[in-house]
């Protein structure tokens, strides 16, 4: 008989948290940047958390990773061939970009431990790093975009929440530098948090985007392991290209490409304020 039940909880507010029942805690490490934990959960498979916040679960990572890559891929004015991923140390965004046929991907992750642990515990996701089309740079994405001479068709900011190490990735200065590294007609997209629990994240992303481009576009997805289960992404506005067919993912499809830009009133209100 099992007498002890173990749970990992992410706290959303003082009065609410989401708890995952865990079989085991596989690892806990404090790096120079953050604390990383890996759990083996009953319902979502292996779970990666950073500073107590869920980053990736085996059983629903496809939603986040499809939505942060496939939507912008089809919103670009030309078929994208190159991409810069900032963050994304698990390799999940790079993996989906490879599946879309991109020829060159530069992935700048600040914390080597995220990459190493993902290789160890999430080999199916992080296998992208062994593809020769992917160049992995361990370094500061903020510094990288301010120095690089290279230009990309897509820039994907796959960051943690805008508190702590990722805060600078939501600043107007960062968006300005990043926009300089974007080819004409290209797409820059960032994860912009839970509109319900983190309206400040969405507002910051919107402001940053507006400071560097002529406006912004926000789209949403259902992600069960993230706060409120309802997540937002924000990108620069683009012209459209003619799309003959659109790949169908496990979450993404042709209807989602259009429908995910239709926002509830409370989200429009955040974006207007
Ligand atoms: N990066 C964004 C996760 C943000 C989740 N926030 C939270 N749980 N409070 C995900 C990394 C996947 N490549």
PDB file of C-alpha atoms and ligand atoms in Angstrom:
ATOM      1  CA  UNK A   1       0.000   0.000   0.000  1.00  0.00           C
ATOM      2  CA  UNK A   2       1.290   3.434  -0.960  1.00  0.00           C
ATOM      3  CA  UNK A   3       1.068   5.761   2.004  1.00  0.00           C
ATOM      4  CA  UNK A   4       2.550   8.891   0.543  1.00  0.00           C
ATOM      5  CA  UNK A   5       1.263  10.957  -2.323  1.00  0.00           C
ATOM      6  CA  UNK A   6       3.583  13.543  -3.849  1.00  0.00           C
ATOM      7  CA  UNK A   7       2.430  16.620  -5.682  1.00  0.00           C
ATOM      8  CA  UNK A   8       4.027  19.495  -7.562  1.00  0.00           C
ATOM      9  CA  UNK A   9       2.030  22.716  -7.528  1.00  0.00           C
ATOM     10  CA  UNK A  10       2.367  25.876  -9.544  1.00  0.00           C
ATOM     11  CA  UNK A  11       0.902  28.791  -7.697  1.00  0.00           C
ATOM     12  CA  UNK A  12      -1.224  31.117  -9.808  1.00  0.00           C
ATOM     13  CA  UNK A  13      -2.286  33.490  -7.056  1.00  0.00           C
ATOM     14  CA  UNK A  14      -2.267  33.523  -3.263  1.00  0.00           C
ATOM     15  CA  UNK A  15      -5.445  31.491  -3.357  1.00  0.00           C
ATOM     16  CA  UNK A  16      -5.136  29.145  -6.298  1.00  0.00           C
ATOM     17  CA  UNK A  17      -2.648  26.585  -7.567  1.00  0.00           C
ATOM     18  CA  UNK A  18      -2.562  23.744 -10.060  1.00  0.00           C
ATOM     19  CA  UNK A  19      -1.208  20.488  -8.654  1.00  0.00           C
ATOM     20  CA  UNK A  20       0.213  17.546 -10.571  1.00  0.00           C
ATOM     21  CA  UNK A  21       0.401  14.255  -8.750  1.00  0.00           C
ATOM     22  CA  UNK A  22       3.934  12.993  -9.280  1.00  0.00           C
ATOM     23  CA  UNK A  23       5.409   9.519  -9.340  1.00  0.00           C
ATOM     24  CA  UNK A  24       8.844  10.890  -8.686  1.00  0.00           C
ATOM     25  CA  UNK A  25      11.004  13.971  -8.689  1.00  0.00           C
ATOM     26  CA  UNK A  26      13.710  13.162 -11.207  1.00  0.00           C
ATOM     27  CA  UNK A  27      15.960  16.108 -10.619  1.00  0.00           C
ATOM     28  CA  UNK A  28      16.316  19.499  -8.986  1.00  0.00           C
ATOM     29  CA  UNK A  29      19.160  21.863  -9.749  1.00  0.00           C
ATOM     30  CA  UNK A  30      20.008  25.476  -9.045  1.00  0.00           C
ATOM     31  CA  UNK A  31      21.873  27.070 -11.915  1.00  0.00           C
ATOM     32  CA  UNK A  32      23.392  30.551 -12.200  1.00  0.00           C
ATOM     33  CA  UNK A  33      20.084  31.714 -13.673  1.00  0.00           C
ATOM     34  CA  UNK A  34      17.236  29.748 -12.130  1.00  0.00           C
ATOM     35  CA  UNK A  35      16.037  26.637 -10.393  1.00  0.00           C
ATOM     36  CA  UNK A  36      15.107  23.740 -12.658  1.00  0.00           C
ATOM     37  CA  UNK A  37      13.041  20.730 -11.565  1.00  0.00           C
ATOM     38  CA  UNK A  38      11.957  17.661 -13.480  1.00  0.00           C
ATOM     39  CA  UNK A  39       9.062  15.509 -12.331  1.00  0.00           C
ATOM     40  CA  UNK A  40       7.499  12.336 -13.584  1.00  0.00           C
ATOM     41  CA  UNK A  41       3.763  13.055 -13.374  1.00  0.00           C
ATOM     42  CA  UNK A  42       0.803  10.721 -13.648  1.00  0.00           C
ATOM     43  CA  UNK A  43      -1.265  12.658 -16.173  1.00  0.00           C
ATOM     44  CA  UNK A  44       1.211  14.656 -18.238  1.00  0.00           C
ATOM     45  CA  UNK A  45       4.346  12.521 -18.436  1.00  0.00           C
ATOM     46  CA  UNK A  46       7.622  14.198 -17.642  1.00  0.00           C
ATOM     47  CA  UNK A  47       7.352  17.811 -16.590  1.00  0.00           C
ATOM     48  CA  UNK A  48      10.014  20.524 -16.719  1.00  0.00           C
ATOM     49  CA  UNK A  49       9.620  23.490 -14.374  1.00  0.00           C
ATOM     50  CA  UNK A  50      11.714  26.621 -13.965  1.00  0.00           C
ATOM     51  CA  UNK A  51      11.493  28.590 -10.730  1.00  0.00           C
ATOM     52  CA  UNK A  52       8.322  26.706  -9.879  1.00  0.00           C
ATOM     53  CA  UNK A  53       6.570  27.465 -13.179  1.00  0.00           C
ATOM     54  CA  UNK A  54       5.603  24.812 -15.719  1.00  0.00           C
ATOM     55  CA  UNK A  55       7.630  25.091 -18.918  1.00  0.00           C
ATOM     56  CA  UNK A  56       6.986  21.860 -20.711  1.00  0.00           C
ATOM     57  CA  UNK A  57       5.070  18.659 -20.193  1.00  0.00           C
ATOM     58  CA  UNK A  58       5.566  15.641 -22.403  1.00  0.00           C
ATOM     59  CA  UNK A  59       1.862  15.244 -23.106  1.00  0.00           C
ATOM     60  CA  UNK A  60       0.939  18.762 -24.172  1.00  0.00           C
ATOM     61  CA  UNK A  61       4.189  20.382 -25.363  1.00  0.00           C
ATOM     62  CA  UNK A  62       2.966  19.914 -28.934  1.00  0.00           C
ATOM     63  CA  UNK A  63       0.325  22.605 -28.458  1.00  0.00           C
ATOM     64  CA  UNK A  64       2.698  25.352 -27.358  1.00  0.00           C
ATOM     65  CA  UNK A  65       5.419  24.367 -29.814  1.00  0.00           C
ATOM     66  CA  UNK A  66       3.090  24.072 -32.801  1.00  0.00           C
ATOM     67  CA  UNK A  67       1.437  27.373 -31.978  1.00  0.00           C
ATOM     68  CA  UNK A  68       4.660  29.333 -31.483  1.00  0.00           C
ATOM     69  CA  UNK A  69       6.040  28.082 -34.825  1.00  0.00           C
ATOM     70  CA  UNK A  70       3.252  27.108 -37.252  1.00  0.00           C
ATOM     71  CA  UNK A  71       1.100  30.213 -36.890  1.00  0.00           C
ATOM     72  CA  UNK A  72       3.983  32.652 -37.538  1.00  0.00           C
ATOM     73  CA  UNK A  73       5.347  30.372 -40.278  1.00  0.00           C
ATOM     74  CA  UNK A  74       2.132  30.757 -42.272  1.00  0.00           C
ATOM     75  CA  UNK A  75       1.743  34.450 -41.403  1.00  0.00           C
ATOM     76  CA  UNK A  76       5.101  35.403 -42.942  1.00  0.00           C
ATOM     77  CA  UNK A  77       4.908  37.164 -46.308  1.00  0.00           C
ATOM     78  CA  UNK A  78       7.304  34.706 -47.949  1.00  0.00           C
ATOM     79  CA  UNK A  79       7.976  31.065 -47.148  1.00  0.00           C
ATOM     80  CA  UNK A  80      10.449  31.334 -44.245  1.00  0.00           C
ATOM     81  CA  UNK A  81      13.838  29.695 -44.633  1.00  0.00           C
ATOM     82  CA  UNK A  82      15.673  30.897 -41.553  1.00  0.00           C
ATOM     83  CA  UNK A  83      14.747  31.414 -37.929  1.00  0.00           C
ATOM     84  CA  UNK A  84      16.211  32.719 -34.720  1.00  0.00           C
ATOM     85  CA  UNK A  85      14.888  31.162 -31.512  1.00  0.00           C
ATOM     86  CA  UNK A  86      15.608  33.021 -28.277  1.00  0.00           C
ATOM     87  CA  UNK A  87      15.220  30.769 -25.242  1.00  0.00           C
ATOM     88  CA  UNK A  88      13.692  27.462 -26.259  1.00  0.00           C
ATOM     89  CA  UNK A  89      16.470  25.470 -24.604  1.00  0.00           C
ATOM     90  CA  UNK A  90      14.360  22.314 -24.724  1.00  0.00           C
ATOM     91  CA  UNK A  91      14.650  22.273 -28.524  1.00  0.00           C
ATOM     92  CA  UNK A  92      10.880  22.009 -29.061  1.00  0.00           C
ATOM     93  CA  UNK A  93      10.507  25.148 -31.170  1.00  0.00           C
ATOM     94  CA  UNK A  94      13.540  24.226 -33.298  1.00  0.00           C
ATOM     95  CA  UNK A  95      12.095  20.746 -33.828  1.00  0.00           C
ATOM     96  CA  UNK A  96       8.832  22.100 -35.238  1.00  0.00           C
ATOM     97  CA  UNK A  97      10.744  24.578 -37.428  1.00  0.00           C
ATOM     98  CA  UNK A  98      12.775  21.708 -38.891  1.00  0.00           C
ATOM     99  CA  UNK A  99       9.529  19.842 -39.604  1.00  0.00           C
ATOM    100  CA  UNK A 100       8.280  22.922 -41.454  1.00  0.00           C
ATOM    101  CA  UNK A 101      11.345  22.732 -43.698  1.00  0.00           C
ATOM    102  CA  UNK A 102      13.449  25.623 -42.435  1.00  0.00           C
ATOM    103  CA  UNK A 103      17.022  25.534 -43.670  1.00  0.00           C
ATOM    104  CA  UNK A 104      18.810  27.427 -40.912  1.00  0.00           C
ATOM    105  CA  UNK A 105      17.886  27.850 -37.264  1.00  0.00           C
ATOM    106  CA  UNK A 106      19.967  29.700 -34.700  1.00  0.00           C
ATOM    107  CA  UNK A 107      18.850  28.905 -31.147  1.00  0.00           C
ATOM    108  CA  UNK A 108      20.199  31.175 -28.407  1.00  0.00           C
ATOM    109  CA  UNK A 109      19.574  29.809 -24.910  1.00  0.00           C
ATOM    110  CA  UNK A 110      21.023  31.462 -21.835  1.00  0.00           C
ATOM    111  CA  UNK A 111      21.147  28.421 -19.559  1.00  0.00           C
ATOM    112  CA  UNK A 112      23.188  25.447 -20.667  1.00  0.00           C
ATOM    113  CA  UNK A 113      21.471  23.318 -18.009  1.00  0.00           C
ATOM    114  CA  UNK A 114      18.103  23.589 -19.759  1.00  0.00           C
ATOM    115  CA  UNK A 115      19.667  22.125 -22.897  1.00  0.00           C
ATOM    116  CA  UNK A 116      21.563  19.374 -21.088  1.00  0.00           C
ATOM    117  CA  UNK A 117      18.583  18.304 -18.988  1.00  0.00           C
ATOM    118  CA  UNK A 118      16.282  18.311 -21.984  1.00  0.00           C
ATOM    119  CA  UNK A 119      18.717  16.090 -23.858  1.00  0.00           C
ATOM    120  CA  UNK A 120      18.666  13.711 -20.912  1.00  0.00           C
ATOM    121  CA  UNK A 121      14.960  13.700 -20.038  1.00  0.00           C
ATOM    122  CA  UNK A 122      13.211  14.829 -23.240  1.00  0.00           C
ATOM    123  CA  UNK A 123      15.295  13.284 -26.044  1.00  0.00           C
ATOM    124  CA  UNK A 124      12.354  13.264 -28.478  1.00  0.00           C
ATOM    125  CA  UNK A 125      11.967  17.030 -28.157  1.00  0.00           C
ATOM    126  CA  UNK A 126      15.631  18.036 -27.915  1.00  0.00           C
ATOM    127  CA  UNK A 127      16.843  15.842 -30.785  1.00  0.00           C
ATOM    128  CA  UNK A 128      16.590  18.990 -32.932  1.00  0.00           C
ATOM    129  CA  UNK A 129      19.918  20.091 -31.467  1.00  0.00           C
ATOM    130  CA  UNK A 130      21.737  17.266 -33.218  1.00  0.00           C
ATOM    131  CA  UNK A 131      20.461  18.379 -36.639  1.00  0.00           C
ATOM    132  CA  UNK A 132      23.152  20.235 -38.611  1.00  0.00           C
ATOM    133  CA  UNK A 133      20.621  22.910 -39.647  1.00  0.00           C
ATOM    134  CA  UNK A 134      20.392  23.998 -36.007  1.00  0.00           C
ATOM    135  CA  UNK A 135      23.130  26.139 -34.516  1.00  0.00           C
ATOM    136  CA  UNK A 136      22.911  26.237 -30.740  1.00  0.00           C
ATOM    137  CA  UNK A 137      24.460  29.204 -28.983  1.00  0.00           C
ATOM    138  CA  UNK A 138      24.615  29.272 -25.205  1.00  0.00           C
ATOM    139  CA  UNK A 139      24.412  32.961 -24.453  1.00  0.00           C
ATOM    140  CA  UNK A 140      22.283  35.986 -23.724  1.00  0.00           C
ATOM    141  CA  UNK A 141      19.606  36.516 -26.379  1.00  0.00           C
ATOM    142  CA  UNK A 142      19.382  40.210 -25.543  1.00  0.00           C
ATOM    143  CA  UNK A 143      23.081  40.658 -26.269  1.00  0.00           C
ATOM    144  CA  UNK A 144      22.853  38.429 -29.345  1.00  0.00           C
ATOM    145  CA  UNK A 145      20.167  40.506 -31.069  1.00  0.00           C
ATOM    146  CA  UNK A 146      22.012  43.733 -30.269  1.00  0.00           C
ATOM    147  CA  UNK A 147      25.205  42.432 -31.913  1.00  0.00           C
ATOM    148  CA  UNK A 148      24.221  40.093 -34.732  1.00  0.00           C
ATOM    149  CA  UNK A 149      24.621  41.146 -38.341  1.00  0.00           C
ATOM    150  CA  UNK A 150      22.524  38.221 -39.552  1.00  0.00           C
ATOM    151  CA  UNK A 151      18.879  38.597 -40.579  1.00  0.00           C
ATOM    152  CA  UNK A 152      16.168  35.973 -40.196  1.00  0.00           C
ATOM    153  CA  UNK A 153      12.729  35.290 -41.699  1.00  0.00           C
ATOM    154  CA  UNK A 154      11.322  34.331 -38.298  1.00  0.00           C
ATOM    155  CA  UNK A 155      12.284  35.312 -34.764  1.00  0.00           C
ATOM    156  CA  UNK A 156      10.683  33.292 -31.991  1.00  0.00           C
ATOM    157  CA  UNK A 157      10.922  34.373 -28.379  1.00  0.00           C
ATOM    158  CA  UNK A 158      10.320  31.210 -26.392  1.00  0.00           C
ATOM    159  CA  UNK A 159      10.953  32.678 -22.965  1.00  0.00           C
ATOM    160  CA  UNK A 160       9.885  32.164 -19.386  1.00  0.00           C
ATOM    161  CA  UNK A 161       7.480  34.643 -17.745  1.00  0.00           C
ATOM    162  CA  UNK A 162       8.542  38.314 -17.788  1.00  0.00           C
ATOM    163  CA  UNK A 163       9.974  38.235 -14.274  1.00  0.00           C
ATOM    164  CA  UNK A 164      13.600  37.377 -13.505  1.00  0.00           C
ATOM    165  CA  UNK A 165      15.988  36.464 -16.337  1.00  0.00           C
ATOM    166  CA  UNK A 166      13.402  36.892 -19.118  1.00  0.00           C
ATOM    167  CA  UNK A 167      12.225  40.370 -18.141  1.00  0.00           C
ATOM    168  CA  UNK A 168      14.483  42.068 -20.687  1.00  0.00           C
ATOM    169  CA  UNK A 169      12.966  39.971 -23.476  1.00  0.00           C
ATOM    170  CA  UNK A 170       9.766  42.004 -23.063  1.00  0.00           C
ATOM    171  CA  UNK A 171      11.412  45.459 -23.212  1.00  0.00           C
ATOM    172  CA  UNK A 172      11.028  47.914 -26.113  1.00  0.00           C
ATOM    173  CA  UNK A 173      14.828  48.053 -26.507  1.00  0.00           C
ATOM    174  CA  UNK A 174      14.919  44.311 -27.111  1.00  0.00           C
ATOM    175  CA  UNK A 175      12.078  44.437 -29.652  1.00  0.00           C
ATOM    176  CA  UNK A 176      13.866  47.239 -31.529  1.00  0.00           C
ATOM    177  CA  UNK A 177      17.097  45.264 -31.777  1.00  0.00           C
ATOM    178  CA  UNK A 178      15.256  42.083 -32.681  1.00  0.00           C
ATOM    179  CA  UNK A 179      13.301  43.857 -35.418  1.00  0.00           C
ATOM    180  CA  UNK A 180      16.609  44.889 -36.985  1.00  0.00           C
ATOM    181  CA  UNK A 181      17.527  41.205 -37.264  1.00  0.00           C
ATOM    182  CA  UNK A 182      14.269  40.420 -39.086  1.00  0.00           C
ATOM    183  CA  UNK A 183      14.036  40.220 -42.862  1.00  0.00           C
ATOM    184  CA  UNK A 184      11.371  42.308 -44.586  1.00  0.00           C
ATOM    185  CA  UNK A 185       8.024  40.501 -44.460  1.00  0.00           C
ATOM    186  CA  UNK A 186       9.273  38.278 -41.652  1.00  0.00           C
ATOM    187  CA  UNK A 187       7.587  37.444 -38.360  1.00  0.00           C
ATOM    188  CA  UNK A 188       8.658  38.097 -34.797  1.00  0.00           C
ATOM    189  CA  UNK A 189       6.567  36.266 -32.228  1.00  0.00           C
ATOM    190  CA  UNK A 190       6.707  36.002 -28.470  1.00  0.00           C
ATOM    191  CA  UNK A 191       4.810  33.978 -25.936  1.00  0.00           C
ATOM    192  CA  UNK A 192       2.830  36.639 -24.053  1.00  0.00           C
ATOM    193  CA  UNK A 193       1.452  34.827 -21.050  1.00  0.00           C
ATOM    194  CA  UNK A 194      -1.938  33.966 -19.622  1.00  0.00           C
ATOM    195  CA  UNK A 195      -4.346  36.828 -20.350  1.00  0.00           C
ATOM    196  CA  UNK A 196      -6.265  35.821 -17.239  1.00  0.00           C
ATOM    197  CA  UNK A 197      -3.439  35.586 -14.694  1.00  0.00           C
ATOM    198  CA  UNK A 198      -0.721  37.626 -16.376  1.00  0.00           C
ATOM    199  CA  UNK A 199      -2.353  40.529 -18.213  1.00  0.00           C
ATOM    200  CA  UNK A 200       0.863  42.494 -17.541  1.00  0.00           C
ATOM    201  CA  UNK A 201       2.795  40.051 -19.742  1.00  0.00           C
ATOM    202  CA  UNK A 202       0.391  40.544 -22.626  1.00  0.00           C
ATOM    203  CA  UNK A 203       0.469  44.316 -22.198  1.00  0.00           C
ATOM    204  CA  UNK A 204       4.270  44.341 -22.160  1.00  0.00           C
ATOM    205  CA  UNK A 205       4.465  42.236 -25.301  1.00  0.00           C
ATOM    206  CA  UNK A 206       1.953  44.467 -27.059  1.00  0.00           C
ATOM    207  CA  UNK A 207       3.835  47.634 -26.055  1.00  0.00           C
ATOM    208  CA  UNK A 208       7.175  46.202 -27.103  1.00  0.00           C
ATOM    209  CA  UNK A 209       5.802  45.053 -30.420  1.00  0.00           C
ATOM    210  CA  UNK A 210       4.206  48.449 -31.080  1.00  0.00           C
ATOM    211  CA  UNK A 211       7.460  50.238 -30.300  1.00  0.00           C
ATOM    212  CA  UNK A 212       9.261  48.346 -33.067  1.00  0.00           C
ATOM    213  CA  UNK A 213       6.525  47.694 -35.651  1.00  0.00           C
ATOM    214  CA  UNK A 214       3.399  49.368 -36.995  1.00  0.00           C
ATOM    215  CA  UNK A 215       1.207  47.420 -34.586  1.00  0.00           C
ATOM    216  CA  UNK A 216       0.745  43.924 -33.205  1.00  0.00           C
ATOM    217  CA  UNK A 217      -1.396  40.816 -33.512  1.00  0.00           C
ATOM    218  CA  UNK A 218      -2.312  38.550 -30.620  1.00  0.00           C
ATOM    219  CA  UNK A 219      -3.515  34.962 -30.908  1.00  0.00           C
ATOM    220  CA  UNK A 220      -4.444  32.389 -28.295  1.00  0.00           C
ATOM    221  CA  UNK A 221      -4.323  28.667 -27.603  1.00  0.00           C
ATOM    222  CA  UNK A 222      -5.574  26.157 -25.088  1.00  0.00           C
ATOM    223  CA  UNK A 223      -2.625  24.845 -23.062  1.00  0.00           C
ATOM    224  CA  UNK A 224      -3.797  22.722 -20.120  1.00  0.00           C
ATOM    225  CA  UNK A 225      -0.571  22.815 -18.085  1.00  0.00           C
ATOM    226  CA  UNK A 226      -0.126  26.622 -18.149  1.00  0.00           C
ATOM    227  CA  UNK A 227      -1.907  29.086 -15.836  1.00  0.00           C
ATOM    228  CA  UNK A 228      -5.649  29.198 -16.599  1.00  0.00           C
ATOM    229  CA  UNK A 229      -5.122  26.811 -19.527  1.00  0.00           C
ATOM    230  CA  UNK A 230      -5.538  29.740 -21.876  1.00  0.00           C
ATOM    231  CA  UNK A 231      -2.389  31.228 -23.381  1.00  0.00           C
ATOM    232  CA  UNK A 232      -1.450  34.118 -25.650  1.00  0.00           C
ATOM    233  CA  UNK A 233       1.173  34.786 -28.283  1.00  0.00           C
ATOM    234  CA  UNK A 234       1.880  38.178 -29.833  1.00  0.00           C
ATOM    235  CA  UNK A 235       3.494  38.954 -33.194  1.00  0.00           C
ATOM    236  CA  UNK A 236       4.116  41.872 -35.535  1.00  0.00           C
ATOM    237  CA  UNK A 237       1.496  42.509 -38.201  1.00  0.00           C
ATOM    238  CA  UNK A 238       2.416  41.107 -41.618  1.00  0.00           C
ATOM    239  CA  UNK A 239       0.999  41.046 -45.096  1.00  0.00           C
ATOM    240  CA  UNK A 240      -0.260  37.660 -46.164  1.00  0.00           C
ATOM    241  CA  UNK A 241       1.056  35.216 -48.725  1.00  0.00           C
ATOM    242  CA  UNK A 242      -0.968  32.844 -50.840  1.00  0.00           C
ATOM    243  CA  UNK A 243      -1.362  29.561 -48.992  1.00  0.00           C
ATOM    244  CA  UNK A 244      -2.246  26.498 -51.010  1.00  0.00           C
ATOM    245  CA  UNK A 245      -2.144  24.000 -48.223  1.00  0.00           C
ATOM    246  CA  UNK A 246      -1.473  24.253 -44.553  1.00  0.00           C
ATOM    247  CA  UNK A 247       0.082  21.446 -42.550  1.00  0.00           C
ATOM    248  CA  UNK A 248      -2.165  19.878 -39.942  1.00  0.00           C
ATOM    249  CA  UNK A 249      -0.549  19.385 -36.570  1.00  0.00           C
ATOM    250  CA  UNK A 250      -2.016  17.740 -33.497  1.00  0.00           C
ATOM    251  CA  UNK A 251      -3.422  21.109 -32.423  1.00  0.00           C
ATOM    252  CA  UNK A 252      -2.756  23.426 -35.346  1.00  0.00           C
ATOM    253  CA  UNK A 253      -4.846  23.304 -38.508  1.00  0.00           C
ATOM    254  CA  UNK A 254      -6.267  25.655 -41.120  1.00  0.00           C
ATOM    255  CA  UNK A 255      -9.175  26.770 -38.934  1.00  0.00           C
ATOM    256  CA  UNK A 256      -6.882  27.422 -35.971  1.00  0.00           C
ATOM    257  CA  UNK A 257      -4.639  29.587 -38.166  1.00  0.00           C
ATOM    258  CA  UNK A 258      -7.567  31.960 -38.615  1.00  0.00           C
ATOM    259  CA  UNK A 259      -9.553  31.277 -35.486  1.00  0.00           C
ATOM    260  CA  UNK A 260      -6.773  31.710 -32.947  1.00  0.00           C
ATOM    261  CA  UNK A 261      -6.716  35.450 -33.758  1.00  0.00           C
ATOM    262  CA  UNK A 262     -10.336  35.845 -32.667  1.00  0.00           C
ATOM    263  CA  UNK A 263     -10.119  37.128 -29.120  1.00  0.00           C
ATOM    264  CA  UNK A 264     -12.565  37.218 -26.214  1.00  0.00           C
ATOM    265  CA  UNK A 265     -13.696  40.673 -25.115  1.00  0.00           C
ATOM    266  CA  UNK A 266     -11.707  40.604 -21.865  1.00  0.00           C
ATOM    267  CA  UNK A 267      -8.517  40.030 -23.876  1.00  0.00           C
ATOM    268  CA  UNK A 268      -9.385  42.862 -26.272  1.00  0.00           C
ATOM    269  CA  UNK A 269      -9.944  45.052 -23.217  1.00  0.00           C
ATOM    270  CA  UNK A 270      -6.433  44.246 -21.893  1.00  0.00           C
ATOM    271  CA  UNK A 271      -4.984  45.075 -25.294  1.00  0.00           C
ATOM    272  CA  UNK A 272      -6.854  48.371 -25.453  1.00  0.00           C
ATOM    273  CA  UNK A 273      -5.870  49.561 -21.993  1.00  0.00           C
TER     274      UNK A 273
HETATM  275  N1  LIG B   1       8.139  28.784 -22.289  1.00  0.00           N
HETATM  276  C1  LIG B   1       7.004  29.554 -21.822  1.00  0.00           C
HETATM  277  C2  LIG B   1       6.413  29.025 -20.570  1.00  0.00           C
HETATM  278  C3  LIG B   1       5.748  30.035 -19.705  1.00  0.00           C
HETATM  279  C4  LIG B   1       4.954  29.304 -18.694  1.00  0.00           C
HETATM  280  N2  LIG B   1       4.595  30.095 -17.584  1.00  0.00           N
HETATM  281  C5  LIG B   1       4.090  29.581 -16.452  1.00  0.00           C
HETATM  282  N3  LIG B   1       3.893  28.318 -16.324  1.00  0.00           N
HETATM  283  N4  LIG B   1       3.800  30.401 -15.471  1.00  0.00           N
HETATM  284  C6  LIG B   1       7.936  27.424 -22.512  1.00  0.00           C
HETATM  285  C7  LIG B   1       9.148  26.706 -22.933  1.00  0.00           C
HETATM  286  C8  LIG B   1       8.806  25.631 -23.888  1.00  0.00           C
HETATM  287  N5  LIG B   1       9.747  25.551 -24.939  1.00  0.00           N
END
